[in-house]
CSV table of C-alpha atoms in Angstrom, one decimal:
chain,number,residue,atom,x,y,z
L,30,MET,CA,0.0,0.0,0.0
L,31,ILE,CA,1.1,3.5,-0.8
L,32,THR,CA,2.0,6.0,1.9
L,33,TYR,CA,2.1,9.8,2.3
L,34,SER,CA,5.9,9.6,1.8
L,35,ASP,CA,5.5,7.7,-1.5
L,36,ILE,CA,3.2,10.4,-2.9
L,37,TYR,CA,5.7,13.1,-1.7
L,38,GLU,CA,8.6,11.2,-3.3
L,39,ALA,CA,6.8,10.7,-6.6
L,40,LEU,CA,6.0,14.4,-6.7
L,41,ARG,CA,9.6,15.3,-5.8
L,42,LYS,CA,11.0,13.1,-8.6
L,43,GLU,CA,8.5,14.5,-11.1
L,44,ARG,CA,9.4,18.1,-10.2
L,45,TYR,CA,13.2,17.6,-10.7
L,46,SER,CA,13.2,15.5,-13.8
L,47,GLU,CA,12.5,16.5,-17.4
L,48,GLN,CA,11.2,13.0,-18.2
L,49,ILE,CA,7.9,11.5,-17.1
L,50,GLN,CA,8.7,9.3,-14.1
L,51,ASN,CA,7.6,5.7,-13.8
L,52,LEU,CA,5.0,5.5,-11.1
L,53,GLY,CA,4.0,1.8,-11.4
L,54,LYS,CA,0.8,0.7,-13.1
L,55,ASN,CA,-1.4,0.7,-10.0
L,56,PHE,CA,-0.2,4.0,-8.6
L,57,VAL,CA,-3.5,5.9,-9.1
L,58,GLN,CA,-5.6,3.0,-7.6
L,59,GLU,CA,-3.3,2.9,-4.6
L,60,VAL,CA,-3.5,6.6,-4.1
L,61,SER,CA,-7.2,6.4,-4.4
L,62,ALA,CA,-7.3,3.7,-1.6
L,63,TYR,CA,-4.9,5.8,0.5
L,64,LEU,CA,-7.0,8.9,0.2
L,65,LYS,CA,-10.2,7.0,0.9
L,66,GLU,CA,-8.7,5.6,4.1
L,67,LYS,CA,-7.4,9.0,5.3
L,68,LYS,CA,-10.7,10.7,4.4
L,69,GLY,CA,-12.6,8.2,6.4
L,70,ILE,CA,-10.4,8.7,9.5
L,71,SER,CA,-10.5,12.5,9.2
L,72,GLU,CA,-14.3,12.5,9.0
L,73,LYS,CA,-14.8,10.5,12.1
L,74,SER,CA,-16.8,12.4,14.7
L,75,GLY,CA,-15.2,12.2,18.0
L,76,ASP,CA,-12.9,14.5,19.9
L,77,ILE,CA,-12.5,17.3,17.3
L,78,PHE,CA,-9.4,18.4,19.2
L,79,SER,CA,-7.8,15.0,18.9
L,80,ASP,CA,-4.2,15.4,17.5
L,81,ALA,CA,-4.4,12.2,15.6
L,82,ILE,CA,-7.6,13.2,13.7
L,83,SER,CA,-6.4,16.8,13.0
L,84,LYS,CA,-3.0,15.4,11.8
L,85,THR,CA,-4.7,12.8,9.6
L,86,LYS,CA,-7.0,15.5,8.2
L,87,LYS,CA,-4.0,17.8,7.3
L,88,GLN,CA,-2.2,14.8,5.8
L,89,PHE,CA,-5.2,14.0,3.7
L,90,GLU,CA,-5.4,17.6,2.4
L,91,ASN,CA,-1.7,17.7,1.7
L,92,ALA,CA,-1.8,14.3,-0.1
L,93,VAL,CA,-4.7,15.6,-2.3
L,94,SER,CA,-2.8,18.7,-3.1
L,95,MET,CA,0.4,16.8,-3.9
L,96,PHE,CA,-1.4,14.3,-6.1
L,97,LYS,CA,-3.1,17.2,-8.1
L,98,GLU,CA,0.3,18.9,-8.6
L,99,LEU,CA,1.8,15.5,-9.7
L,100,MET,CA,-0.9,15.0,-12.3
L,101,LEU,CA,-0.6,18.6,-13.5
L,102,ARG,CA,3.2,18.2,-14.0
L,103,ARG,CA,2.7,15.0,-15.9
L,104,LYS,CA,0.0,16.6,-18.1
L,105,LYS,CA,2.5,19.4,-19.0
L,106,LYS,CA,5.2,16.9,-19.8
L,107,LEU,CA,2.7,14.8,-21.9
L,108,LEU,CA,1.8,17.9,-23.9
L,109,ASN,CA,5.4,18.8,-24.4
L,110,LEU,CA,6.3,15.2,-25.4
L,111,ALA,CA,3.4,15.3,-28.0
L,112,PHE,CA,4.8,18.5,-29.4
L,113,VAL,CA,8.3,17.1,-29.6
L,114,ALA,CA,7.2,13.7,-30.9
L,115,ALA,CA,5.2,15.3,-33.7
L,116,GLU,CA,8.4,16.9,-35.0
L,117,THR,CA,11.1,14.3,-34.1
L,118,GLY,CA,9.6,11.1,-32.6
L,119,ILE,CA,9.3,10.0,-29.0
L,120,SER,CA,11.7,8.2,-26.7
L,121,LYS,CA,10.6,4.7,-25.9
L,122,ARG,CA,11.4,5.3,-22.3
L,123,ASP,CA,9.1,8.3,-22.0
L,124,TYR,CA,6.2,6.3,-23.5
L,125,GLU,CA,6.9,3.3,-21.2
L,126,ASN,CA,6.8,5.5,-18.1
L,127,MET,CA,3.3,6.8,-19.0
L,128,LEU,CA,0.3,5.4,-17.1
L,129,ARG,CA,-2.2,3.6,-19.3
L,130,PHE,CA,-4.7,6.5,-19.5
L,131,GLU,CA,-1.8,8.9,-20.2
L,132,LYS,CA,-0.8,6.7,-23.2
L,133,GLU,CA,-4.4,6.9,-24.5
L,134,VAL,CA,-4.4,10.7,-24.1
L,135,PHE,CA,-1.0,10.9,-25.8
L,136,ASP,CA,-2.1,8.8,-28.7
L,137,GLU,CA,-5.3,10.9,-29.1
L,138,ILE,CA,-3.2,14.1,-29.1
L,139,MET,CA,-0.8,12.7,-31.7
L,140,LYS,CA,-3.8,11.7,-33.9
L,141,SER,CA,-5.2,15.2,-33.6
L,142,MET,CA,-1.8,16.8,-34.5
L,143,GLU,CA,-1.4,14.5,-37.5
L,144,ASN,CA,-4.9,15.4,-38.7
L,145,GLY,CA,-4.1,19.1,-38.3
L,146,ASP,CA,-0.9,18.6,-40.3
L,147,LYS,CA,-2.9,16.8,-43.1
L,148,LYS,CA,-5.4,19.6,-43.2
L,149,LEU,CA,-2.7,22.2,-43.3
L,150,THR,CA,-1.0,20.3,-46.2
L,151,GLN,CA,-4.3,20.2,-48.1
L,152,LEU,CA,-4.9,23.9,-47.6
L,153,LEU,CA,-1.3,24.6,-48.7
L,154,ASN,CA,-1.9,22.5,-51.8
L,155,GLY,CA,-5.0,24.5,-52.7
L,156,GLN,CA,-7.5,21.7,-51.8
L,157,GLU,CA,-10.7,22.9,-50.1
L,158,GLU,CA,-11.8,21.3,-46.9
L,159,GLU,CA,-15.0,19.3,-47.2
L,160,VAL,CA,-17.3,20.5,-44.5
L,161,LYS,CA,-19.8,18.0,-43.4
L,162,LYS,CA,-23.0,19.5,-42.0
L,163,LYS,CA,-24.1,17.8,-38.9
L,164,ASN,CA,-27.2,19.9,-38.2
L,165,LYS,CA,-30.0,21.3,-40.3
L,166,PHE,CA,-32.3,24.2,-39.6
L,167,VAL,CA,-36.0,23.4,-40.1
L,168,VAL,CA,-39.3,25.3,-39.6
L,169,PHE,CA,-42.2,23.1,-38.4
L,170,LEU,CA,-45.3,23.0,-40.6
L,171,GLU,CA,-47.5,21.5,-37.9
L,172,ASP,CA,-47.5,20.9,-34.2
L,173,THR,CA,-45.2,17.9,-33.4
L,174,GLU,CA,-45.2,15.9,-30.2
L,175,GLU,CA,-42.0,15.2,-28.3
L,176,PHE,CA,-39.9,12.4,-29.9
L,177,LEU,CA,-36.5,10.7,-29.3
L,178,GLY,CA,-33.4,11.6,-31.3
L,179,LEU,CA,-30.8,9.2,-32.7
L,180,ASN,CA,-29.0,9.0,-29.4
L,181,GLY,CA,-32.1,8.6,-27.3
L,182,GLU,CA,-32.3,12.3,-26.3
L,183,LYS,CA,-35.7,13.9,-26.1
L,184,LEU,CA,-36.6,16.5,-28.7
L,185,GLY,CA,-39.6,18.7,-28.8
L,186,PRO,CA,-42.4,19.2,-28.6
L,187,PHE,CA,-42.6,21.8,-31.4
L,188,LYS,CA,-45.4,24.1,-32.5
L,189,LYS,CA,-46.2,25.1,-36.0
L,190,GLY,CA,-43.8,27.9,-37.1
L,191,ASP,CA,-41.0,26.9,-34.5
L,192,ILE,CA,-37.5,26.8,-35.9
L,193,ALA,CA,-35.1,24.2,-34.7
L,194,ASN,CA,-31.5,23.2,-35.4
L,195,LEU,CA,-31.6,19.4,-35.5
L,196,PRO,CA,-29.3,16.6,-36.6
L,197,VAL,CA,-29.4,16.3,-40.4
L,198,GLU,CA,-30.9,12.8,-40.3
L,199,ILE,CA,-33.8,13.9,-38.2
L,200,GLY,CA,-34.3,17.0,-40.2
L,201,ASN,CA,-34.5,15.0,-43.4
L,202,ILE,CA,-37.1,12.6,-41.9
L,203,LEU,CA,-39.3,15.5,-40.8
L,204,VAL,CA,-39.0,17.1,-44.2
L,205,VAL,CA,-39.9,13.9,-46.0
L,206,ASP,CA,-42.9,13.4,-43.7
L,207,ASN,CA,-44.0,17.0,-44.5
L,208,LYS,CA,-43.8,17.9,-40.8
L,209,ALA,CA,-41.1,20.5,-41.4
L,210,GLU,CA,-39.4,22.5,-44.1
L,211,ALA,CA,-35.7,22.9,-44.5
L,212,ILE,CA,-34.3,26.4,-44.1
L,213,GLU,CA,-31.5,27.0,-46.6
L,214,GLU,CA,-28.4,28.6,-45.1
L,215,GLU,CA,-26.6,31.2,-47.0
L,216,GLY,CA,-22.9,30.6,-47.1
């Protein structure tokens, strides 16, 4: 089980190193268990002037603060690594020291940067971006009861003359059923 000193030491190492430090794959779960335990002790009602309870409460608050700072420093390093990796590649050691969720975030950032680079290259080569419309403005031709959207979200009810910005698929269905009319956007 992790201790207050372990959290402090992890933060100290992260502060004074440029590389992401290896925390162990269960670090976050162990910190969670530690914090839960300390919070339980610090919330016990009893002698509010008890030194043990007040010390535990302070230790809990400090541990939360240290953990937040640790994660913030790792996020900053992750972003910096993504920037460097996009230009030069990433060190295997840095990637191995990331926690599982950090690797997922890093991979998503890299995909986004690659997509941005592709779009930039297309624009530089004179290719127009294809913009897919996700929503459609419609004006209702009749009163329409509440209905479920594609993701199960409730839409409506709508009255005759109401204007709504709906997903294209739903807008098309309403137009085909003569319940609404599409509003053409100028652009």
